[in-house]
């Protein structure tokens, strides 16, 4: 019995040394440890032994079994390792070749800024409202306290389509919303606007976001708070802002908001005309005349409104120097966004 | 409005630098920028021309000996007006002139030159470069030019908003500064000379609505000459050209106290009377700048009883203008209705310094002061004497407006409390009379502030003088808030994201096009009444032309393959009425060139119809679960075009971009495809709620079916047949291979491999489940499509 086991051990040692794959190892394993393998045969043979020989034989068989199981386990680990390495092609495999597939497209910077601005105001509880690009004189001007034959009309060069106009701002959306909804309100109105004006920094078509908040206890201080929060979010927490009195017929008091010039950090450069400040948006408390035109009680409701140019923000944020780049579909420009 | 700081000092004390003053005014709502004239021109000093002699080698040059009080410099000068005995601005070697121009020692045609004698334009004072600037004799030689003289030209450019007619004058700007600094405003003083009735003129107005007030007086003994130097300098520094003493005086008073006046040559008046009326239609009139107009009913005119002598509040006539020989003048100081003047100015497209002030609202109650100021100055600087009374037609006096101001409202609007004394100081500083009452104040607003009519306007005044930056920020954003997360754009955002994910680049193109381009679609474009130019006279009716334009642009700049999209509004004029306009949101995509860059991994092919169909499927079928179909049709912008149907609705077209649109572009038509989709009809379907479908746990079983069918047979009919006969266990059918071979299949046939996936909700499929279905499909396909099984 002992001799037989020794013979098996020698056979196993020889065989396992020749094994070079996991498949061969599996065969070897079944030959020795399988249902019809040597160990099973030995255990069957053991039954014919006398009772006093059995424990001794059993012990030897178990040791043998344990031993070869361990050896197979060790060999398995070795083979697994080498098989991982050999299965990867190493020679002539050029990882420096370009990857497969196309580059993704892009969303236009105007849309991106628009989305960014919208999401900032979303987080302040504002929601989006829209209106048509062609408006009546009433919505674009009259209801916003810009009567006919008022010099304020000169502030916005208007394209006329018969009695209608191409909206010069998205402010008419304010009126549509207030006509149809009761206060309190927090809305923003993004969209295309048109002005009869064209030079290096103006195009006849551009994009605006107009905002309106109406509530019972709103003050100029709240307006400053909301404008600052917005500007810090877009241009960074360290941005300095200043509020200057200005004139818009639909707000009173009206303000223009400047941020410290992003090009020269307020030192004074060509972009900011050496003032160190850049005009970024217009805003103000809603003029009581506007509330009257939509039947809101100006003694009860207070509100503020603001308007900003998307192109202007995109130009300052991305340091784009020519507004026309937005509209000619130049891939060398679009690829960068 | 250009404000010379030196002149401004006559009305208010100013210690600030130009920059500080500009900031101070900007913070008061008078947006100011320091104009280009430099604060400091290093190296430029006052020089004295000792002698000049002709340059031996150049006819037009002079060799000048110029003294700075210590040394004599030789300077070569080409200006014709340089003469010995003049004081001039001398730029010594090393001077830095505006525009960073540095003066160096030079040799000009064999003669050394140690500097330059400056003209106004070289010093940045004006555009005048005709000859050198000759300075007043009393200046001290050797002194710094800016300190001694140039400071007079330091100025600010103020962008006056339309609500502030009062700020169109030195006194108005000074009032704001004085109010802000709580310092004294030095008013212009006039004295009323003794009236006389040697001469007179009759004044009548057709309408006191148009012309509420008209003051006139006659001045005799006028001598027309140059204005004194200080008037010329002040006008010049304010951007107004000097003409002669009389015209200059009128301009001077307009700048000084903001009221436009007009001075007529009295002898040119046919009748010694003034009648203010509306013009007759086509009444001819020639303004003093020589332009002839045919007037309209909107034009308010001053007549001598018959003929027009001035466009009221805008410009005088050439027939009555002050000339060299003028000795007697009629001085007009009137107040015209702002709306009348604006209409009159608009209808002629003629805007002047006077009309700008009248249409914003001049002060009816300053007419008298302006009149006397003119009379005083004419006496002083033109030798003129008033030979008539001050004839004042003012039938209905315009009074100061009364406005009540509640202190509670100031707090509520501004969100902070301002001391009562400060409020009163601000109002008084603006010439607003205040009387306390139990809630606040009763205010009387001066007539030079027509913009202040209501309580809120007074609050704005208080806020702006108090300083917007002194109002505390409230970061609480308190208030009532309704939670709604409605964004009508959000579905469009999804479309934009899908398209860019598919490799398309978003563009924005101009909504404004010419007629030809905007009508390419066959639709009627919306026409603008006042386009910027011919190329932008209409609104676009579709987006493809913009994409084609961008394609041409990019090809020109070297791109050979790209995919573009735009998502924007388009407009169509649908009916006769101007208001019959439809605005729709469109999506348009184009593909051009190769599907991917040349590469080692796979073959490159030209983009085609199926790239675009893939986009429609990805976006509308996969993401929005719509049904997509095409119907062959005729769209003028596309060749081989198909209508796009989404959920049975016709929403757009797809096809080759027509070569009629690309004639002038270097475009390979084979690969240039496009589509547009009108999103309006399907807008509501973009908002579908997604509902999770249970994942089937039983395995799929896959079979290939090769059918030989007619070459003209569309595969989708076979696909539909397979689905129909699939007894609800066919999960998908995809044609995966098309094979043609004239020899084995015949000229008119193709073999199509359909990959069919079966799956049952409740069990694992076996051959006995699938085989009968396959057999039935083959049978029906044979009958309906003459298909044969290929083995």
mmCIF file with all atom_site columns, C-alpha atoms in Angstrom, chain A residues 45-172:
data_model
loop_
_atom_site.group_PDB
_atom_site.id
_atom_site.type_symbol
_atom_site.label_atom_id
_atom_site.label_alt_id
_atom_site.label_comp_id
_atom_site.label_asym_id
_atom_site.label_entity_id
_atom_site.label_seq_id
_atom_site.pdbx_PDB_ins_code
_atom_site.Cartn_x
_atom_site.Cartn_y
_atom_site.Cartn_z
_atom_site.occupancy
_atom_site.B_iso_or_equiv
_atom_site.pdbx_formal_charge
_atom_site.auth_seq_id
_atom_site.auth_comp_id
_atom_site.auth_asym_id
_atom_site.auth_atom_id
_atom_site.pdbx_PDB_model_num
ATOM 1   C CA . UNK A 1 45  ? -8.741  -0.929  -2.069  1.00 0.00 ? 45  UNK A CA 1
ATOM 2   C CA . UNK A 1 46  ? -8.478  0.083   1.581   1.00 0.00 ? 46  UNK A CA 1
ATOM 3   C CA . UNK A 1 47  ? -11.821 -1.561  2.297   1.00 0.00 ? 47  UNK A CA 1
ATOM 4   C CA . UNK A 1 48  ? -10.184 -4.978  1.789   1.00 0.00 ? 48  UNK A CA 1
ATOM 5   C CA . UNK A 1 49  ? -7.611  -4.312  4.475   1.00 0.00 ? 49  UNK A CA 1
ATOM 6   C CA . UNK A 1 50  ? -7.892  -5.667  7.985   1.00 0.00 ? 50  UNK A CA 1
ATOM 7   C CA . UNK A 1 51  ? -9.403  -3.411  10.605  1.00 0.00 ? 51  UNK A CA 1
ATOM 8   C CA . UNK A 1 52  ? -6.168  -2.768  12.373  1.00 0.00 ? 52  UNK A CA 1
ATOM 9   C CA . UNK A 1 53  ? -4.446  -1.778  9.111   1.00 0.00 ? 53  UNK A CA 1
ATOM 10  C CA . UNK A 1 54  ? -7.198  0.514   8.036   1.00 0.00 ? 54  UNK A CA 1
ATOM 11  C CA . UNK A 1 55  ? -6.434  3.533   10.265  1.00 0.00 ? 55  UNK A CA 1
ATOM 12  C CA . UNK A 1 56  ? -2.818  3.523   9.233   1.00 0.00 ? 56  UNK A CA 1
ATOM 13  C CA . UNK A 1 57  ? -3.637  3.230   5.520   1.00 0.00 ? 57  UNK A CA 1
ATOM 14  C CA . UNK A 1 58  ? -6.390  5.810   5.766   1.00 0.00 ? 58  UNK A CA 1
ATOM 15  C CA . UNK A 1 59  ? -3.981  8.249   7.320   1.00 0.00 ? 59  UNK A CA 1
ATOM 16  C CA . UNK A 1 60  ? -1.445  7.741   4.506   1.00 0.00 ? 60  UNK A CA 1
ATOM 17  C CA . UNK A 1 61  ? -4.073  8.112   1.793   1.00 0.00 ? 61  UNK A CA 1
ATOM 18  C CA . UNK A 1 62  ? -5.363  11.315  3.377   1.00 0.00 ? 62  UNK A CA 1
ATOM 19  C CA . UNK A 1 63  ? -1.894  12.771  3.621   1.00 0.00 ? 63  UNK A CA 1
ATOM 20  C CA . UNK A 1 64  ? -1.286  11.905  -0.026  1.00 0.00 ? 64  UNK A CA 1
ATOM 21  C CA . UNK A 1 65  ? -4.590  13.478  -1.018  1.00 0.00 ? 65  UNK A CA 1
ATOM 22  C CA . UNK A 1 66  ? -3.887  16.614  0.955   1.00 0.00 ? 66  UNK A CA 1
ATOM 23  C CA . UNK A 1 67  ? -0.414  16.843  -0.465  1.00 0.00 ? 67  UNK A CA 1
ATOM 24  C CA . UNK A 1 68  ? -1.375  16.604  -4.124  1.00 0.00 ? 68  UNK A CA 1
ATOM 25  C CA . UNK A 1 69  ? -4.352  18.944  -3.589  1.00 0.00 ? 69  UNK A CA 1
ATOM 26  C CA . UNK A 1 70  ? -1.962  21.517  -2.222  1.00 0.00 ? 70  UNK A CA 1
ATOM 27  C CA . UNK A 1 71  ? 0.439   21.010  -5.116  1.00 0.00 ? 71  UNK A CA 1
ATOM 28  C CA . UNK A 1 72  ? -2.383  21.361  -7.633  1.00 0.00 ? 72  UNK A CA 1
ATOM 29  C CA . UNK A 1 73  ? -3.584  24.518  -5.872  1.00 0.00 ? 73  UNK A CA 1
ATOM 30  C CA . UNK A 1 74  ? -0.104  26.005  -6.017  1.00 0.00 ? 74  UNK A CA 1
ATOM 31  C CA . UNK A 1 75  ? 0.317   25.069  -9.658  1.00 0.00 ? 75  UNK A CA 1
ATOM 32  C CA . UNK A 1 76  ? -3.096  26.585  -10.432 1.00 0.00 ? 76  UNK A CA 1
ATOM 33  C CA . UNK A 1 77  ? -2.024  29.920  -9.057  1.00 0.00 ? 77  UNK A CA 1
ATOM 34  C CA . UNK A 1 78  ? 1.194   29.846  -11.048 1.00 0.00 ? 78  UNK A CA 1
ATOM 35  C CA . UNK A 1 79  ? -0.613  28.939  -14.252 1.00 0.00 ? 79  UNK A CA 1
ATOM 36  C CA . UNK A 1 80  ? -3.344  31.570  -13.763 1.00 0.00 ? 80  UNK A CA 1
ATOM 37  C CA . UNK A 1 81  ? -0.728  34.205  -13.445 1.00 0.00 ? 81  UNK A CA 1
ATOM 38  C CA . UNK A 1 82  ? 1.171   33.189  -16.577 1.00 0.00 ? 82  UNK A CA 1
ATOM 39  C CA . UNK A 1 83  ? -1.991  32.673  -18.554 1.00 0.00 ? 83  UNK A CA 1
ATOM 40  C CA . UNK A 1 84  ? -3.063  36.304  -17.808 1.00 0.00 ? 84  UNK A CA 1
ATOM 41  C CA . UNK A 1 85  ? 0.229   37.520  -19.104 1.00 0.00 ? 85  UNK A CA 1
ATOM 42  C CA . UNK A 1 86  ? 0.353   35.403  -22.224 1.00 0.00 ? 86  UNK A CA 1
ATOM 43  C CA . UNK A 1 87  ? -3.246  36.110  -23.205 1.00 0.00 ? 87  UNK A CA 1
ATOM 44  C CA . UNK A 1 88  ? -2.402  39.830  -23.653 1.00 0.00 ? 88  UNK A CA 1
ATOM 45  C CA . UNK A 1 89  ? -0.692  40.494  -26.959 1.00 0.00 ? 89  UNK A CA 1
ATOM 46  C CA . UNK A 1 90  ? 2.368   42.478  -26.190 1.00 0.00 ? 90  UNK A CA 1
ATOM 47  C CA . UNK A 1 91  ? 4.347   42.496  -29.374 1.00 0.00 ? 91  UNK A CA 1
ATOM 48  C CA . UNK A 1 92  ? 3.280   44.937  -32.097 1.00 0.00 ? 92  UNK A CA 1
ATOM 49  C CA . UNK A 1 93  ? 0.400   46.257  -30.036 1.00 0.00 ? 93  UNK A CA 1
ATOM 50  C CA . UNK A 1 94  ? 0.473   50.017  -30.617 1.00 0.00 ? 94  UNK A CA 1
ATOM 51  C CA . UNK A 1 95  ? -1.397  51.836  -27.892 1.00 0.00 ? 95  UNK A CA 1
ATOM 52  C CA . UNK A 1 96  ? -0.396  55.145  -29.405 1.00 0.00 ? 96  UNK A CA 1
ATOM 53  C CA . UNK A 1 97  ? -2.859  54.712  -32.272 1.00 0.00 ? 97  UNK A CA 1
ATOM 54  C CA . UNK A 1 98  ? -5.833  57.061  -31.979 1.00 0.00 ? 98  UNK A CA 1
ATOM 55  C CA . UNK A 1 99  ? -8.959  55.732  -30.305 1.00 0.00 ? 99  UNK A CA 1
ATOM 56  C CA . UNK A 1 100 ? -11.983 54.697  -32.260 1.00 0.00 ? 100 UNK A CA 1
ATOM 57  C CA . UNK A 1 101 ? -14.997 56.871  -32.817 1.00 0.00 ? 101 UNK A CA 1
ATOM 58  C CA . UNK A 1 102 ? -15.953 60.499  -33.316 1.00 0.00 ? 102 UNK A CA 1
ATOM 59  C CA . UNK A 1 103 ? -15.580 63.351  -30.937 1.00 0.00 ? 103 UNK A CA 1
ATOM 60  C CA . UNK A 1 104 ? -18.846 64.522  -29.421 1.00 0.00 ? 104 UNK A CA 1
ATOM 61  C CA . UNK A 1 105 ? -20.616 67.619  -30.726 1.00 0.00 ? 105 UNK A CA 1
ATOM 62  C CA . UNK A 1 106 ? -21.141 70.680  -28.608 1.00 0.00 ? 106 UNK A CA 1
ATOM 63  C CA . UNK A 1 107 ? -23.835 72.875  -27.180 1.00 0.00 ? 107 UNK A CA 1
ATOM 64  C CA . UNK A 1 108 ? -23.491 76.491  -28.233 1.00 0.00 ? 108 UNK A CA 1
ATOM 65  C CA . UNK A 1 109 ? -21.968 78.787  -25.591 1.00 0.00 ? 109 UNK A CA 1
ATOM 66  C CA . UNK A 1 110 ? -25.108 80.936  -25.688 1.00 0.00 ? 110 UNK A CA 1
ATOM 67  C CA . UNK A 1 111 ? -27.224 77.918  -24.783 1.00 0.00 ? 111 UNK A CA 1
ATOM 68  C CA . UNK A 1 112 ? -24.713 76.911  -22.130 1.00 0.00 ? 112 UNK A CA 1
ATOM 69  C CA . UNK A 1 113 ? -24.705 80.334  -20.474 1.00 0.00 ? 113 UNK A CA 1
ATOM 70  C CA . UNK A 1 114 ? -28.472 80.502  -20.787 1.00 0.00 ? 114 UNK A CA 1
ATOM 71  C CA . UNK A 1 115 ? -28.752 77.135  -18.990 1.00 0.00 ? 115 UNK A CA 1
ATOM 72  C CA . UNK A 1 116 ? -26.304 78.244  -16.335 1.00 0.00 ? 116 UNK A CA 1
ATOM 73  C CA . UNK A 1 117 ? -28.187 81.470  -15.662 1.00 0.00 ? 117 UNK A CA 1
ATOM 74  C CA . UNK A 1 118 ? -31.511 79.644  -15.632 1.00 0.00 ? 118 UNK A CA 1
ATOM 75  C CA . UNK A 1 119 ? -30.247 77.055  -13.181 1.00 0.00 ? 119 UNK A CA 1
ATOM 76  C CA . UNK A 1 120 ? -28.921 79.729  -10.826 1.00 0.00 ? 120 UNK A CA 1
ATOM 77  C CA . UNK A 1 121 ? -32.308 81.430  -10.770 1.00 0.00 ? 121 UNK A CA 1
ATOM 78  C CA . UNK A 1 122 ? -34.058 78.066  -10.424 1.00 0.00 ? 122 UNK A CA 1
ATOM 79  C CA . UNK A 1 123 ? -32.182 77.599  -7.198  1.00 0.00 ? 123 UNK A CA 1
ATOM 80  C CA . UNK A 1 124 ? -33.516 80.981  -6.034  1.00 0.00 ? 124 UNK A CA 1
ATOM 81  C CA . UNK A 1 125 ? -37.062 79.843  -6.727  1.00 0.00 ? 125 UNK A CA 1
ATOM 82  C CA . UNK A 1 126 ? -37.568 81.447  -10.145 1.00 0.00 ? 126 UNK A CA 1
ATOM 83  C CA . UNK A 1 127 ? -39.164 79.610  -13.031 1.00 0.00 ? 127 UNK A CA 1
ATOM 84  C CA . UNK A 1 128 ? -38.981 80.102  -16.770 1.00 0.00 ? 128 UNK A CA 1
ATOM 85  C CA . UNK A 1 129 ? -41.644 81.867  -18.824 1.00 0.00 ? 129 UNK A CA 1
ATOM 86  C CA . UNK A 1 130 ? -41.574 82.532  -22.547 1.00 0.00 ? 130 UNK A CA 1
ATOM 87  C CA . UNK A 1 131 ? -43.151 84.888  -25.011 1.00 0.00 ? 131 UNK A CA 1
ATOM 88  C CA . UNK A 1 132 ? -43.252 85.520  -28.748 1.00 0.00 ? 132 UNK A CA 1
ATOM 89  C CA . UNK A 1 133 ? -40.457 87.254  -30.634 1.00 0.00 ? 133 UNK A CA 1
ATOM 90  C CA . UNK A 1 134 ? -42.953 89.446  -32.458 1.00 0.00 ? 134 UNK A CA 1
ATOM 91  C CA . UNK A 1 135 ? -44.822 91.668  -30.045 1.00 0.00 ? 135 UNK A CA 1
ATOM 92  C CA . UNK A 1 136 ? -47.372 94.419  -30.174 1.00 0.00 ? 136 UNK A CA 1
ATOM 93  C CA . UNK A 1 137 ? -46.388 97.960  -29.345 1.00 0.00 ? 137 UNK A CA 1
ATOM 94  C CA . UNK A 1 138 ? -48.447 97.628  -26.164 1.00 0.00 ? 138 UNK A CA 1
ATOM 95  C CA . UNK A 1 139 ? -46.452 94.752  -24.681 1.00 0.00 ? 139 UNK A CA 1
ATOM 96  C CA . UNK A 1 140 ? -43.046 95.898  -25.862 1.00 0.00 ? 140 UNK A CA 1
ATOM 97  C CA . UNK A 1 141 ? -43.501 99.553  -24.903 1.00 0.00 ? 141 UNK A CA 1
ATOM 98  C CA . UNK A 1 142 ? -46.765 100.989 -23.620 1.00 0.00 ? 142 UNK A CA 1
ATOM 99  C CA . UNK A 1 143 ? -47.401 98.545  -20.785 1.00 0.00 ? 143 UNK A CA 1
ATOM 100 C CA . UNK A 1 144 ? -43.785 98.973  -19.741 1.00 0.00 ? 144 UNK A CA 1
ATOM 101 C CA . UNK A 1 145 ? -44.299 102.701 -19.239 1.00 0.00 ? 145 UNK A CA 1
ATOM 102 C CA . UNK A 1 146 ? -42.666 103.672 -22.538 1.00 0.00 ? 146 UNK A CA 1
ATOM 103 C CA . UNK A 1 147 ? -45.347 105.836 -24.142 1.00 0.00 ? 147 UNK A CA 1
ATOM 104 C CA . UNK A 1 148 ? -45.331 106.808 -27.787 1.00 0.00 ? 148 UNK A CA 1
ATOM 105 C CA . UNK A 1 149 ? -43.337 109.959 -28.529 1.00 0.00 ? 149 UNK A CA 1
ATOM 106 C CA . UNK A 1 150 ? -41.250 109.541 -25.408 1.00 0.00 ? 150 UNK A CA 1
ATOM 107 C CA . UNK A 1 151 ? -37.495 110.017 -25.762 1.00 0.00 ? 151 UNK A CA 1
ATOM 108 C CA . UNK A 1 152 ? -37.040 106.684 -23.935 1.00 0.00 ? 152 UNK A CA 1
ATOM 109 C CA . UNK A 1 153 ? -38.058 105.027 -27.196 1.00 0.00 ? 153 UNK A CA 1
ATOM 110 C CA . UNK A 1 154 ? -34.709 106.137 -28.587 1.00 0.00 ? 154 UNK A CA 1
ATOM 111 C CA . UNK A 1 155 ? -32.957 103.900 -26.047 1.00 0.00 ? 155 UNK A CA 1
ATOM 112 C CA . UNK A 1 156 ? -33.921 100.883 -28.132 1.00 0.00 ? 156 UNK A CA 1
ATOM 113 C CA . UNK A 1 157 ? -33.740 101.048 -31.910 1.00 0.00 ? 157 UNK A CA 1
ATOM 114 C CA . UNK A 1 158 ? -36.730 99.033  -32.981 1.00 0.00 ? 158 UNK A CA 1
ATOM 115 C CA . UNK A 1 159 ? -37.521 96.918  -36.030 1.00 0.00 ? 159 UNK A CA 1
ATOM 116 C CA . UNK A 1 160 ? -41.123 97.399  -37.096 1.00 0.00 ? 160 UNK A CA 1
ATOM 117 C CA . UNK A 1 161 ? -43.404 94.901  -38.776 1.00 0.00 ? 161 UNK A CA 1
ATOM 118 C CA . UNK A 1 162 ? -46.483 96.949  -39.519 1.00 0.00 ? 162 UNK A CA 1
ATOM 119 C CA . UNK A 1 163 ? -48.022 97.787  -36.157 1.00 0.00 ? 163 UNK A CA 1
ATOM 120 C CA . UNK A 1 164 ? -46.021 95.050  -34.489 1.00 0.00 ? 164 UNK A CA 1
ATOM 121 C CA . UNK A 1 165 ? -42.382 95.081  -33.477 1.00 0.00 ? 165 UNK A CA 1
ATOM 122 C CA . UNK A 1 166 ? -39.602 92.568  -33.129 1.00 0.00 ? 166 UNK A CA 1
ATOM 123 C CA . UNK A 1 167 ? -39.276 92.596  -29.372 1.00 0.00 ? 167 UNK A CA 1
ATOM 124 C CA . UNK A 1 168 ? -36.381 94.782  -28.247 1.00 0.00 ? 168 UNK A CA 1
ATOM 125 C CA . UNK A 1 169 ? -36.179 93.059  -24.872 1.00 0.00 ? 169 UNK A CA 1
ATOM 126 C CA . UNK A 1 170 ? -37.778 90.063  -23.175 1.00 0.00 ? 170 UNK A CA 1
ATOM 127 C CA . UNK A 1 171 ? -39.520 92.394  -20.722 1.00 0.00 ? 171 UNK A CA 1
ATOM 128 C CA . UNK A 1 172 ? -42.908 92.020  -22.483 1.00 0.00 ? 172 UNK A CA 1
#
